[in-house]
Coordinates of C-alpha atoms in Angstrom, one line a residue:
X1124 CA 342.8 6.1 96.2
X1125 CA 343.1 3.4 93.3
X1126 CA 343.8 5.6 90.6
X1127 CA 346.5 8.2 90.9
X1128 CA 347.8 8.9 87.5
X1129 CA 351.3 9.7 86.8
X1130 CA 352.6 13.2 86.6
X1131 CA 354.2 13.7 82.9
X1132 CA 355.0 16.9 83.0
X1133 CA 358.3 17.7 82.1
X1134 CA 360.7 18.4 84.7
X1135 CA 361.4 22.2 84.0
X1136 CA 357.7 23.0 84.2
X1137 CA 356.6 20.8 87.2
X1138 CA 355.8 22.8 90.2
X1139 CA 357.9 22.4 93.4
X1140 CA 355.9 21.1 96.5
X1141 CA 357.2 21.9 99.8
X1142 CA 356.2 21.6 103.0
X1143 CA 358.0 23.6 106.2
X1144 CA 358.1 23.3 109.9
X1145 CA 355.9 23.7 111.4
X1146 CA 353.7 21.8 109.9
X1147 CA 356.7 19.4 109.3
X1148 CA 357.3 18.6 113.3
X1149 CA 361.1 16.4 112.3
X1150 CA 362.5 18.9 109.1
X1151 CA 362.3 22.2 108.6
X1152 CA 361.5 22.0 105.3
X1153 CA 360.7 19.2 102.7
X1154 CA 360.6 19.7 99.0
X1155 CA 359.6 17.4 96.4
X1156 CA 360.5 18.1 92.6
X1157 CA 359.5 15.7 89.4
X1158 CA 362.0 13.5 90.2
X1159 CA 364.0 13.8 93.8
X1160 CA 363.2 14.6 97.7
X1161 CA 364.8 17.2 99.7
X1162 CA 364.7 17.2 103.1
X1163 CA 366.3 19.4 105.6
X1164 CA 367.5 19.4 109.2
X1165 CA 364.8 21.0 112.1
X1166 CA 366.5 24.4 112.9
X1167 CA 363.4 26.1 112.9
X1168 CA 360.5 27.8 111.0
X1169 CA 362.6 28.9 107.9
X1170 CA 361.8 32.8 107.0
X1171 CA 359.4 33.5 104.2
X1172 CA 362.9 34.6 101.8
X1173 CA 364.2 31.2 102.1
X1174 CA 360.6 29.3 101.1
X1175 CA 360.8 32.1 98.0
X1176 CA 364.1 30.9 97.0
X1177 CA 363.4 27.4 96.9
X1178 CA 360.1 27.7 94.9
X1179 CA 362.1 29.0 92.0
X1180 CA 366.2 28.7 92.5
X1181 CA 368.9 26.0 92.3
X1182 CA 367.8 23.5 95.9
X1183 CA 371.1 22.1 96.3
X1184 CA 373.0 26.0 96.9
X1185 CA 369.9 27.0 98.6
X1186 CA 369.4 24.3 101.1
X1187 CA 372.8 23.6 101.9
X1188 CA 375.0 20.4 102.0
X1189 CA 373.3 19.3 105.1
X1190 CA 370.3 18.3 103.3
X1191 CA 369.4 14.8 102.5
X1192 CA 368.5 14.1 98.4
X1193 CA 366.7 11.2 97.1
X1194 CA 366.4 10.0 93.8
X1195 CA 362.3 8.8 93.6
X1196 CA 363.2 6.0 91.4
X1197 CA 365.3 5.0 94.4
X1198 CA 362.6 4.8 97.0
X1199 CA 361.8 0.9 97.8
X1200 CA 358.8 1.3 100.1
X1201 CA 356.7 4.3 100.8
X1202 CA 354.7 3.6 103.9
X1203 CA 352.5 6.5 105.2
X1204 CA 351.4 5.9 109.1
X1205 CA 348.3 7.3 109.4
X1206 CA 347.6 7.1 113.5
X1207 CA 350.8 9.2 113.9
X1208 CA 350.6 11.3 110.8
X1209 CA 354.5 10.0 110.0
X1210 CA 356.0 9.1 106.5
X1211 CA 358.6 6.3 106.3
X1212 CA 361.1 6.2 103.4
X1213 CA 362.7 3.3 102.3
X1214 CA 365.4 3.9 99.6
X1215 CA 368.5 2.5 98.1
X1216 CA 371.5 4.1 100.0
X1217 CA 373.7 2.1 97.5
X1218 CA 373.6 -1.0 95.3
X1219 CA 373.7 -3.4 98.3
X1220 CA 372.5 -2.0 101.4
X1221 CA 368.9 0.6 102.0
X1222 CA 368.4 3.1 104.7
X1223 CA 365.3 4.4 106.3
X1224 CA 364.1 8.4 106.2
X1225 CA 361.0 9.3 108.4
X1226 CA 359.3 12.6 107.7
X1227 CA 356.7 13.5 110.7
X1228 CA 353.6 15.9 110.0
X1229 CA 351.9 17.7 112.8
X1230 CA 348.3 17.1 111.2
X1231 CA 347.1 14.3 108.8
X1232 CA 346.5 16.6 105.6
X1233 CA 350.4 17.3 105.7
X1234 CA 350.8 14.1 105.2
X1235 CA 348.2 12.7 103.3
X1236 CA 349.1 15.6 100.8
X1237 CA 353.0 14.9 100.9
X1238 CA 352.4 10.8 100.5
X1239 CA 350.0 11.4 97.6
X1240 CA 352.5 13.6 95.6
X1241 CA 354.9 11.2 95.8
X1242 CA 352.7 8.5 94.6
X1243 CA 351.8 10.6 92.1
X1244 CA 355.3 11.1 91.0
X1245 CA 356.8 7.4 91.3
X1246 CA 354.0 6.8 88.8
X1247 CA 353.4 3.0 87.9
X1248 CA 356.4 2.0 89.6
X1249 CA 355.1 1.0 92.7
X1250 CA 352.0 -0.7 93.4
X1251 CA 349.9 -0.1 96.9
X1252 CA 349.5 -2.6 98.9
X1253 CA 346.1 -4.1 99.9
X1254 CA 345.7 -1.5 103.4
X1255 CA 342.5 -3.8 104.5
X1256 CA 342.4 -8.1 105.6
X1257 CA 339.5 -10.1 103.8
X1258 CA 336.3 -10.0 105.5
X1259 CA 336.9 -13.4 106.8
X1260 CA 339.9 -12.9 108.7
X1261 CA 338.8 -9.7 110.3
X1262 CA 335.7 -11.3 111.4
X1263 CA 337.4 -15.4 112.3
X1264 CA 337.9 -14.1 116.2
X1265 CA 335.0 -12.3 117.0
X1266 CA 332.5 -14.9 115.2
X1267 CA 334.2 -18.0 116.8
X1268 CA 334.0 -16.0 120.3
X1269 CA 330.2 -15.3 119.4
X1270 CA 329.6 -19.1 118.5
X1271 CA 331.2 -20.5 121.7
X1272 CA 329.7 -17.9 124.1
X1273 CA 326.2 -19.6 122.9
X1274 CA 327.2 -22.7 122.7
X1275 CA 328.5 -22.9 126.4
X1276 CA 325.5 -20.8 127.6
X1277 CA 323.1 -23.2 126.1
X1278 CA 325.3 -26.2 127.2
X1279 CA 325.4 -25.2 130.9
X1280 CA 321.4 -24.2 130.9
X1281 CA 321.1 -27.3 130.1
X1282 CA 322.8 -29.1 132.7
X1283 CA 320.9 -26.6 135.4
X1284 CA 318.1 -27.9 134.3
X1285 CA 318.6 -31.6 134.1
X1286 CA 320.2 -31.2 137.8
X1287 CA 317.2 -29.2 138.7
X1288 CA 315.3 -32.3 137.9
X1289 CA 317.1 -34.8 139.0
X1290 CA 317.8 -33.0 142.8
X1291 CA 314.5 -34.7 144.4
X1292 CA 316.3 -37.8 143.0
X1293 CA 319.5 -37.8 144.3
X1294 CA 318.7 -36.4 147.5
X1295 CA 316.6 -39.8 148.2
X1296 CA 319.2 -41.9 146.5
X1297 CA 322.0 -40.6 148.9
X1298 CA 319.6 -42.0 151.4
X1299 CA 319.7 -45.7 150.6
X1300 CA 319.9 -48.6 153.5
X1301 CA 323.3 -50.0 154.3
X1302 CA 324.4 -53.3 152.1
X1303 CA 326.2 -54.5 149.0
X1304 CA 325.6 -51.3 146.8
X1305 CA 326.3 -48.3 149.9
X1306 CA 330.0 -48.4 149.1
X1307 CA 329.0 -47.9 145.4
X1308 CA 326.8 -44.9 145.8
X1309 CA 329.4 -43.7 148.4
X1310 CA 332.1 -43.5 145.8
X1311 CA 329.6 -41.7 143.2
X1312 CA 328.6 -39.2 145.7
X1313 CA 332.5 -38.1 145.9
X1314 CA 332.9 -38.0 142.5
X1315 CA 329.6 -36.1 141.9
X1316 CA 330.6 -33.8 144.6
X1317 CA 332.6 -31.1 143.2
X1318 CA 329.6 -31.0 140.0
X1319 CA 326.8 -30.7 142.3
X1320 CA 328.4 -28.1 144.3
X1321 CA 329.4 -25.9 141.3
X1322 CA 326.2 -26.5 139.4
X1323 CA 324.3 -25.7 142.8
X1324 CA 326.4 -22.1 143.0
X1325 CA 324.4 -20.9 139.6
X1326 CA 321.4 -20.5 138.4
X1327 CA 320.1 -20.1 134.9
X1328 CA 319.3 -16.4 134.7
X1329 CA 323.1 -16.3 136.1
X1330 CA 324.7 -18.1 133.1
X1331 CA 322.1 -16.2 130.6
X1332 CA 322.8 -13.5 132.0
X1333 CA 326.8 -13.9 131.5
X1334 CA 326.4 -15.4 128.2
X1335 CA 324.1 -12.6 126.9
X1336 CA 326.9 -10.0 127.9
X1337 CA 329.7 -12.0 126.4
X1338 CA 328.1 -12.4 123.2
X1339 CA 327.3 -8.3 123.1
X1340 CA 330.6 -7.6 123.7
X1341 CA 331.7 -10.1 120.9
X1342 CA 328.8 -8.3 118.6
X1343 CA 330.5 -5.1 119.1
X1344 CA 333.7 -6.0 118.4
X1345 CA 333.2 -7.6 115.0
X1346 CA 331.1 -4.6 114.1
X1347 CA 334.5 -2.9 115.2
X1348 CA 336.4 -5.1 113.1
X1349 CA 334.8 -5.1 110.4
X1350 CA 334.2 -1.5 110.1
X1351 CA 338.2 -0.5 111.0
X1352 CA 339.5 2.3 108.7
X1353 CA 342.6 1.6 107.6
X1354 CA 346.0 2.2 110.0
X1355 CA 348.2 2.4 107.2
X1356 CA 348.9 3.2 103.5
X1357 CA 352.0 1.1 101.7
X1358 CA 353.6 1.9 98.3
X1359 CA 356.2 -1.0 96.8
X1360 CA 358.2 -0.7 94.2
X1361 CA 357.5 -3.4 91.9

């Protein structure tokens, strides 16, 4: 993938790669010499006289004015999609403004084949781009979902248990003899209220039990991450 090497051949000698409908879904034909790209309108499987005559004769009588020519030393950005088996063109319409070409393959060794040639022809003028994020950055959301998932679990556990504890206690606190302090407690009991009552509502093997599947499901996903093939290959001129 890193090392492509630069076809030298001379032009005259270089042979003509083309690929047809169908196995081109959005031209019916595309042909790539040592130095250009042809691509025709879809009308169709061409005939087996027409893919003979554009191995060998002269592409621009043979495939007609309708046909779209590009210079490779032209092309900006090469950018092969690889979920939808789709090449996109970038090239320099004129000297201030670019236009787009998109070539779609019905299977991925259409197109891996097509995107490789033309690497392979454009040489060292164009660099690939990195196709993969650092480990780190893949990894930042999962891990920090990981960390807090066990960090709340063992947070809320905790609590449990300390109101676990402490419910023999408040239970003969909230019983205390009228005086000077009642209207205290009374006010702490309504603020403690809403805690007691949601702490009450769980249990530990609950919140383990919720943590645990959180933090699976965090596990699996930065194995996912971390393990992603890449979506999509970019050449760039340089």
């Amino acid at each position: 993938m890193n090392t492509t090497g630069l076809e030298t051949t001379l032009p005259g000698s270089t042979r003509r790669r083309i690929w047809s409908h169908p196995e081109v879904q959005s031209h019916s034909l595309v042909v790539l010499t040592f130095s250009q790209l042809y691509v025709t309108p879809c009308t169709g499987t061409p005939p087996p006289a027409v893919l003979a005559a554009v191995e060998t004769g002269d592409l621009d009588e043979q495939l007609g004015p309708l046909a779209i020519r590009l210079e490779l030393m032209a092309l900006r950005r090469v950018k092969l999609d690889l979920l939808n088996n789709t090449l996109l063109i970038d090239y320099d319409k004129d000297s201030l403004t670019t236009s787009r070409l998109t070539i779609v393959f019905a299977n991925p060794q259409a197109a891996d084949a097509c995107f490789t040639k033309i690497w392979r022809r454009l040489g060292d003028g164009h660099q690939l781009q990195p196709y993969q994020k650092d480990a780190w950055s893949r990894a930042k959301a999962p891990l920090l979902l990981l960390l807090g998932t066990l960090l709340t679990t063992a947070v809320v556990a905790l609590l449990l248990s300390v109101f676990e504890d402490t419910a023999t206690a408040r239970v003969a606190g909230s019983l205390h003899p009228p005086g000077g302090c009642g209207l205290d407690n009374r006010r702490w009991d309504i603020v403690l209220a809403p805690v007691e009552w949601l702490l009450g509502s769980l249990n530990w093997q609950l919140v383990c039990a919720l943590g645990g599947s959180v933090a699976a499901a965090s596990q699996v996903w930065l194995y996912r991450r971390l393990t992603c093939p890449p979506t999509a290959l970019e050449l760039v001129r340089r």
